[in-house]
Short mmCIF file of C-alpha atoms in Angstrom, two decimals:
data_model
loop_
_atom_site.label_atom_id
_atom_site.label_comp_id
_atom_site.label_asym_id
_atom_site.label_seq_id
_atom_site.Cartn_x
_atom_site.Cartn_y
_atom_site.Cartn_z
CA MET A 1287 -24.39 -123.21 17.13
CA SER A 1288 -21.85 -121.82 19.61
CA LEU A 1289 -22.45 -121.70 23.34
CA TYR A 1290 -22.29 -117.89 23.17
CA SER A 1291 -25.09 -117.81 20.57
CA VAL A 1292 -27.28 -120.01 22.75
CA VAL A 1293 -26.71 -117.79 25.79
CA ALA A 1294 -27.42 -114.63 23.78
CA ARG A 1295 -30.64 -116.08 22.42
CA ASN A 1296 -31.71 -117.12 25.91
CA ALA A 1297 -30.93 -113.66 27.22
CA CYS A 1298 -33.27 -112.12 24.66
CA TRP A 1299 -35.97 -114.69 25.45
CA ILE A 1300 -35.74 -114.09 29.21
CA SER A 1301 -35.66 -110.31 28.97
CA SER A 1302 -38.50 -109.98 26.42
CA PRO A 1303 -41.44 -110.39 28.87
CA PHE A 1304 -39.82 -107.96 31.25
CA LEU A 1305 -39.43 -105.31 28.57
CA GLU A 1306 -42.98 -105.79 27.34
CA ASN A 1307 -44.42 -105.28 30.83
CA HIS A 1308 -42.57 -102.01 31.37
CA ALA A 1309 -43.18 -100.67 27.89
CA MET A 1310 -46.84 -100.13 28.91
CA THR A 1311 -45.80 -97.25 31.22
CA VAL A 1312 -44.25 -95.25 28.40
CA PRO A 1313 -46.53 -92.55 26.93
CA ASP A 1314 -48.15 -93.54 23.66
CA GLU A 1315 -47.75 -90.09 22.10
CA GLN A 1316 -44.16 -90.51 21.01
CA SER A 1317 -41.79 -93.30 19.89
CA TRP A 1318 -38.45 -92.83 21.61
CA THR A 1319 -35.00 -93.51 20.17
CA GLU A 1320 -31.93 -94.36 22.25
CA ASP A 1321 -30.85 -90.72 22.00
CA ASN A 1322 -34.14 -89.63 23.59
CA ILE A 1323 -33.72 -92.08 26.44
CA LEU A 1324 -30.28 -90.74 27.29
CA LEU A 1325 -31.59 -87.15 27.60
CA SER A 1326 -32.59 -85.87 31.01
CA PRO A 1327 -35.63 -83.57 31.51
CA ASN A 1328 -33.36 -80.55 31.86
CA ASP A 1329 -32.04 -81.12 28.35
CA TYR A 1330 -35.37 -80.19 26.76
CA PRO A 1331 -36.31 -76.59 25.86
CA ASP A 1332 -38.52 -74.74 28.37
CA ASP A 1333 -41.21 -74.03 25.79
CA ALA A 1334 -41.60 -77.68 24.88
CA THR A 1335 -45.11 -78.83 25.56
CA SER A 1336 -47.05 -81.97 24.91
CA GLU A 1337 -49.40 -80.01 22.64
CA THR A 1338 -46.64 -79.41 20.09
CA GLY A 1339 -46.42 -83.12 19.41
CA LEU A 1340 -42.64 -82.88 19.86
CA TRP A 1341 -42.03 -83.25 23.59
CA PRO A 1342 -44.00 -84.81 26.42
CA GLU A 1343 -44.64 -83.02 29.69
CA LYS A 1344 -41.67 -82.92 32.09
CA THR A 1345 -43.47 -85.14 34.60
CA ASP A 1346 -43.80 -87.77 31.90
CA ILE A 1347 -40.15 -87.32 30.99
CA LYS A 1348 -39.02 -87.88 34.59
CA ARG A 1349 -41.20 -90.95 34.93
CA PHE A 1350 -39.97 -92.35 31.63
CA SER A 1351 -36.34 -91.56 32.44
CA ASN A 1352 -36.58 -93.35 35.78
CA LEU A 1353 -38.21 -96.39 34.21
CA SER A 1354 -35.62 -96.49 31.46
CA ARG A 1355 -32.72 -96.59 33.94
CA TRP A 1356 -34.42 -99.35 35.93
CA GLN A 1357 -35.17 -101.18 32.72
CA ARG A 1358 -31.55 -100.94 31.59
CA TRP A 1359 -30.31 -102.05 35.01
CA LYS A 1360 -32.52 -105.11 34.94
CA ARG A 1361 -31.45 -105.91 31.38
CA TYR A 1362 -27.76 -105.58 32.25
CA SER A 1363 -28.23 -107.66 35.39
CA ILE A 1364 -29.84 -110.50 33.43
CA PHE A 1365 -27.12 -110.30 30.81
CA ALA A 1366 -24.41 -110.34 33.49
CA ILE A 1367 -25.94 -113.43 35.08
CA LEU A 1368 -26.14 -115.23 31.75
CA LEU A 1369 -22.62 -114.16 30.84
CA THR A 1370 -21.35 -115.56 34.15
CA ILE A 1371 -23.13 -118.85 33.45
CA SER A 1372 -21.65 -118.91 29.95
CA ILE A 1373 -18.12 -118.33 31.24
CA GLY A 1374 -18.62 -121.01 33.88
CA LEU A 1375 -19.83 -123.53 31.31
CA ASN A 1376 -16.88 -122.74 29.06
CA ILE A 1377 -14.48 -123.30 31.96
CA VAL A 1378 -16.13 -126.64 32.68
CA LEU A 1379 -15.83 -127.66 29.01
CA VAL A 1380 -12.16 -126.66 28.88
CA LEU A 1381 -11.34 -128.56 32.08
CA ARG A 1382 -13.23 -131.59 30.77
CA GLN A 1383 -11.26 -131.47 27.52
CA ILE A 1384 -7.99 -131.25 29.47
CA GLY A 1385 -9.09 -134.26 31.52
CA LEU A 1386 -9.88 -136.28 28.41
CA SER A 1387 -6.53 -135.34 26.90
CA SER A 1388 -4.71 -136.40 30.07
CA SER A 1389 -6.63 -139.66 30.12
CA ALA A 1390 -5.68 -140.37 26.53
CA LYS A 1391 -2.03 -139.67 27.30
CA SER A 1392 -2.06 -142.00 30.28
CA SER A 1393 -2.95 -144.91 28.02
CA SER A 1394 -0.07 -144.23 25.66
CA THR A 1395 2.90 -146.58 25.73
CA TYR A 1396 5.53 -143.89 25.10
CA ASP A 1397 4.67 -140.82 27.15
CA GLY A 1398 5.39 -142.05 30.67
CA GLY A 1399 1.88 -143.32 31.33
CA HIS A 1400 1.45 -146.38 33.52
CA SER A 1401 0.85 -149.79 31.99
CA GLN A 1402 -2.55 -151.34 32.54
CA TYR A 1403 -1.57 -154.38 34.58
CA SER A 1404 1.74 -154.00 36.43
CA GLY A 1405 1.59 -150.19 36.61
CA LEU A 1406 4.97 -149.63 34.95
CA SER A 1407 5.92 -146.46 33.10
CA ARG A 1408 8.54 -145.70 30.47
CA ASN A 1409 10.83 -143.92 32.89
CA LEU A 1410 14.07 -145.75 32.10
CA SER A 1411 16.50 -144.38 29.52
CA LYS A 1412 18.50 -147.13 27.84
CA GLU A 1413 21.09 -147.07 25.08
CA LEU A 1414 20.62 -148.86 21.81
CA LYS A 1415 23.80 -150.86 21.32
CA TYR A 1416 25.17 -152.27 18.11
CA HIS A 1417 27.30 -154.76 20.04
CA SER A 1418 25.93 -156.74 22.98
CA PRO A 1419 27.17 -159.53 25.27
CA TYR A 1420 24.14 -161.50 24.09
CA TRP A 1421 25.84 -161.97 20.72
CA ASP A 1422 29.41 -162.05 21.93
CA LYS A 1423 31.98 -163.72 19.70
CA ASN A 1424 32.57 -166.07 22.59
CA GLU A 1425 29.56 -168.31 22.08
CA THR A 1426 29.89 -169.85 25.53
CA THR A 1427 29.58 -166.45 27.18
CA ALA A 1428 26.57 -165.53 25.08
CA SER A 1429 24.86 -168.88 25.69
CA LYS A 1430 25.27 -168.51 29.43
CA LEU A 1431 23.53 -165.12 29.34
CA TRP A 1432 20.65 -166.47 27.26
CA ASP A 1433 20.25 -169.45 29.58
CA GLN A 1434 20.07 -167.13 32.59
CA LEU A 1435 16.96 -165.40 31.30
CA GLU A 1436 14.32 -166.48 33.82
CA ILE A 1437 11.48 -167.08 31.40
CA HIS A 1438 9.59 -169.13 33.99
CA THR A 1439 9.13 -165.95 36.05
CA GLY A 1440 6.60 -164.79 33.47
CA PHE A 1441 4.06 -167.41 34.60
CA VAL A 1442 1.77 -165.68 37.08
CA ALA A 1443 -1.33 -166.59 39.07
CA LEU A 1444 -3.78 -163.68 39.21
CA ASP A 1445 -6.99 -163.28 41.19
CA LYS A 1446 -10.01 -164.01 39.02
CA SER A 1447 -11.86 -161.02 40.45
CA TRP A 1448 -8.95 -158.75 39.44
CA THR A 1449 -8.71 -160.19 35.92
CA ASP A 1450 -12.49 -159.84 35.52
CA ARG A 1451 -12.21 -156.13 36.34
CA LYS A 1452 -9.44 -155.88 33.75
CA ASN A 1453 -11.66 -157.65 31.18
CA LEU A 1454 -9.11 -160.44 30.72
CA PRO A 1455 -10.25 -163.86 29.51
CA ARG A 1456 -10.17 -166.50 32.22
CA GLY A 1457 -6.96 -168.51 32.26
CA ASP A 1458 -6.53 -172.06 33.48
CA SER A 1459 -7.19 -172.35 37.22
CA PHE A 1460 -4.16 -172.30 39.49
CA PRO A 1461 -3.94 -175.81 41.01
CA TRP A 1462 -3.24 -174.57 44.56
CA ASP A 1463 -5.81 -171.77 44.69
CA ASP A 1464 -8.99 -171.97 42.63
CA SER A 1465 -9.61 -168.22 43.04
CA LYS A 1466 -6.67 -167.56 40.70
CA SER A 1467 -5.99 -168.14 37.00
CA ILE A 1468 -2.67 -168.77 35.25
CA TYR A 1469 -1.26 -166.31 32.69
CA VAL A 1470 2.04 -165.78 30.87
CA LEU A 1471 3.28 -162.19 30.68
CA ASN A 1472 3.84 -161.21 27.05
CA ALA A 1473 7.39 -159.89 27.51
CA PHE A 1474 8.53 -163.27 28.82
CA HIS A 1475 6.82 -165.13 26.00
CA ILE A 1476 8.64 -162.93 23.49
CA LEU A 1477 11.93 -163.78 25.22
CA HIS A 1478 11.02 -167.45 24.96
CA CYS A 1479 10.53 -167.04 21.21
CA LEU A 1480 13.88 -165.31 20.87
CA GLN A 1481 15.50 -168.18 22.74
CA MET A 1482 13.95 -170.62 20.29
CA PHE A 1483 15.35 -168.70 17.32
CA ARG A 1484 18.80 -168.46 18.87
CA ILE A 1485 18.89 -172.21 19.49
CA SER A 1486 17.89 -172.83 15.89
CA ILE A 1487 20.48 -170.37 14.55
CA VAL A 1488 23.31 -171.83 16.64
CA GLU A 1489 22.37 -175.36 15.62
CA SER A 1490 22.29 -174.34 11.97
CA HIS A 1491 25.64 -172.56 12.27
CA HIS A 1492 27.29 -175.70 13.64
CA ASN A 1493 25.45 -178.03 11.22
CA ARG A 1494 23.64 -179.73 14.06
CA PRO A 1495 20.19 -181.31 13.75
CA GLN A 1496 17.36 -178.89 14.43
CA SER A 1497 15.77 -179.45 17.84
CA MET A 1498 13.14 -176.75 17.38
CA SER A 1499 10.04 -177.71 15.45
CA TYR A 1500 9.31 -175.75 12.29
CA LYS A 1501 5.75 -175.11 13.49
CA HIS A 1502 6.98 -173.74 16.82
CA LEU A 1503 9.40 -171.38 15.10
CA GLN A 1504 6.71 -170.14 12.71
CA HIS A 1505 4.42 -169.46 15.66
CA CYS A 1506 7.15 -167.48 17.41
CA LEU A 1507 8.02 -165.57 14.25
CA ASN A 1508 4.43 -164.43 13.88
CA ASP A 1509 4.28 -163.44 17.56
CA LEU A 1510 7.37 -161.25 17.11
CA ARG A 1511 5.76 -159.58 14.09
CA GLU A 1512 2.55 -158.92 16.01
CA ASP A 1513 4.46 -157.56 19.00
CA ALA A 1514 6.46 -155.12 16.87
CA MET A 1515 3.36 -153.86 15.09
CA CYS A 1516 1.35 -153.62 18.30
CA ASN A 1517 4.00 -151.58 20.12
CA ALA A 1518 4.70 -149.47 17.02
CA ASP A 1519 7.91 -148.08 18.53
CA ASP A 1520 8.43 -144.75 16.78
CA THR A 1521 11.99 -144.13 18.03
CA PRO A 1522 13.90 -142.60 15.07
CA ARG A 1523 17.16 -144.57 14.80
CA TYR A 1524 19.92 -142.41 13.36
CA THR A 1525 21.82 -143.62 10.30
CA HIS A 1526 25.52 -143.68 9.41
CA PRO A 1527 26.90 -142.20 6.21
CA TRP A 1528 27.33 -144.70 3.40
CA PRO A 1529 29.27 -147.04 3.05
CA ASP A 1530 29.19 -147.55 6.81
CA ARG A 1531 26.33 -149.39 8.46
CA VAL A 1532 23.08 -148.08 7.04
CA THR A 1533 21.36 -148.30 10.41
CA GLY A 1534 23.33 -148.03 13.61
CA ALA A 1535 21.71 -146.06 16.42
CA ASP A 1536 24.68 -147.09 18.56
CA GLY A 1537 24.53 -145.21 21.87
CA GLN A 1538 21.19 -143.62 21.08
CA LEU A 1539 18.79 -143.35 24.03
CA ARG A 1540 15.19 -144.48 24.11
CA GLN A 1541 12.59 -144.66 26.87
CA CYS A 1542 11.90 -148.12 28.26
CA ARG A 1543 9.99 -149.82 31.01
CA ASP A 1544 12.04 -151.41 33.76
CA PHE A 1545 12.18 -155.14 33.03
CA GLU A 1546 13.50 -155.87 36.52
CA ALA A 1547 10.47 -154.09 37.97
CA LEU A 1548 8.24 -156.27 35.80
CA SER A 1549 10.07 -159.37 37.05
CA THR A 1550 9.54 -158.24 40.65
CA TRP A 1551 5.81 -157.78 40.00
CA ALA A 1552 5.67 -161.22 38.38
CA ARG A 1553 7.42 -162.86 41.34
CA SER A 1554 4.91 -161.30 43.71
CA ASN A 1555 2.21 -163.11 41.70
CA THR A 1556 4.18 -166.25 40.94
CA ALA A 1557 2.49 -169.35 39.58
CA CYS A 1558 5.40 -171.45 40.95
CA PHE A 1559 6.22 -172.58 37.41
CA SER A 1560 9.42 -174.26 36.29
CA PHE A 1561 10.40 -176.00 33.06
CA LEU A 1562 10.59 -179.76 33.11
CA HIS A 1563 11.57 -181.88 30.16
CA ARG A 1564 8.89 -184.27 29.02
CA ASN A 1565 11.32 -187.14 29.61
CA ASP A 1566 11.69 -186.13 33.25
CA PRO A 1567 10.08 -188.84 35.44
CA SER A 1568 8.29 -186.18 37.49
CA TRP A 1569 6.86 -184.41 34.46
CA ASN A 1570 3.15 -183.66 34.33
CA LYS A 1571 1.08 -180.54 34.00
CA THR A 1572 0.57 -179.94 37.71
CA ALA A 1573 4.16 -180.79 38.59
CA ARG A 1574 5.34 -177.76 36.65
CA PHE A 1575 3.51 -175.51 39.12
CA ARG A 1576 4.92 -176.91 42.35
CA HIS A 1577 8.19 -174.93 42.37
CA CYS A 1578 7.14 -172.32 44.89
CA PRO A 1579 9.55 -170.23 46.99
CA PRO A 1580 10.21 -171.40 50.58
CA ASP A 1581 7.85 -168.81 52.08
CA SER A 1582 4.96 -169.68 49.74
CA PRO A 1583 1.53 -170.24 51.33
CA TYR A 1584 0.93 -173.02 48.77
CA LEU A 1585 3.59 -175.42 50.06
CA PRO A 1586 1.23 -177.23 52.51
CA ALA A 1587 -1.20 -178.01 49.66
CA ILE A 1588 1.65 -179.23 47.43
CA ARG A 1589 3.05 -181.47 50.18
CA LYS A 1590 -0.38 -182.92 50.81
CA THR A 1591 -1.06 -183.57 47.11
CA TYR A 1592 2.24 -185.36 46.51
CA GLY A 1593 2.64 -186.96 49.94
CA PHE A 1594 5.77 -184.98 50.74
CA GLY A 1595 6.99 -184.48 54.29
CA ASP A 1596 6.50 -181.24 56.19
CA ASP A 1597 10.12 -180.29 55.55
CA TRP A 1598 9.95 -180.77 51.77
CA LEU A 1599 11.05 -177.86 49.59
CA PRO A 1600 11.07 -177.75 45.77
CA ASP A 1601 14.27 -177.84 43.76
CA LEU A 1602 14.65 -174.31 42.49
CA ASN A 1603 17.91 -174.99 40.65
CA ILE A 1604 16.19 -176.38 37.55
CA SER A 1605 17.11 -174.50 34.38
CA PRO A 1606 14.94 -171.37 34.25
CA SER A 1607 14.65 -171.26 30.46
CA TRP A 1608 13.29 -173.21 27.52
CA SER A 1609 16.78 -173.67 26.16
CA ARG A 1610 17.38 -176.94 28.01
CA SER A 1611 13.89 -178.32 27.63
CA THR A 1612 13.53 -178.21 23.89
CA ASN A 1613 10.49 -180.45 23.77
CA SER A 1614 8.51 -178.46 26.36
#
């Protein structure tokens, strides 16, 4: 049932008692049609009398005419009030629907809405490139770029109260502040997986022994599949005429989030993580989280735990990626 039907039905229900009360003042001798009601007393013939059974006396006509106008005014007033309420309710429903639509858009990953955790939006246009320095023919150049990816930046320490509000599972407690939990941002974990595959590919190409475990590579492969299906990037990549490359998309633009902005957000919540090879004498779980920046509030706790002097600072020149700590 539409909102208009409900209002119309209510209008009839509200006005019915009013009409019944005033109908008692109308003479019983005659049933009046709408045409009769619209006539004024002067419209009736002078010889019309109540005895004829056709017309009531003029005094009755005046009284009935006055009551009819009042009755119509009241009826129209009630209808106008209900119509105003109906319009108001429809406006509220429309605005609510617009609000729900906007809310749904804000959660989308491709329409400029902000991400749930770091607040990033897809406001960066980037070209899809067929050729990239990351697979340059000069393998040394490409390897240097891959090694410079700061995967360790993706380890963050987040307030437990904040993660609870975001309905995140509790991570391992941050060793220098028990009010925080440790997390790895997904984008950085995906980059880690890509690094693992590149190492394996390069080693295979040069007939070197594989340093990456088969199980680790399978795990990363599945993570890449899940990430692609979760993001469901619907960018239509244009194709080249056959027999050229079937898929190219070279130079085509797509909307991206700013990875540097994500890195900045991660650094502001750093877990002070750095990669250490298991054969490193200083390796242990907690030692990986003692590589804080010089202005970190956690340095006093680290110095106290390890018996370092007040002037101790961590070595921040350790390789930032998995590529040189293959057994990590």
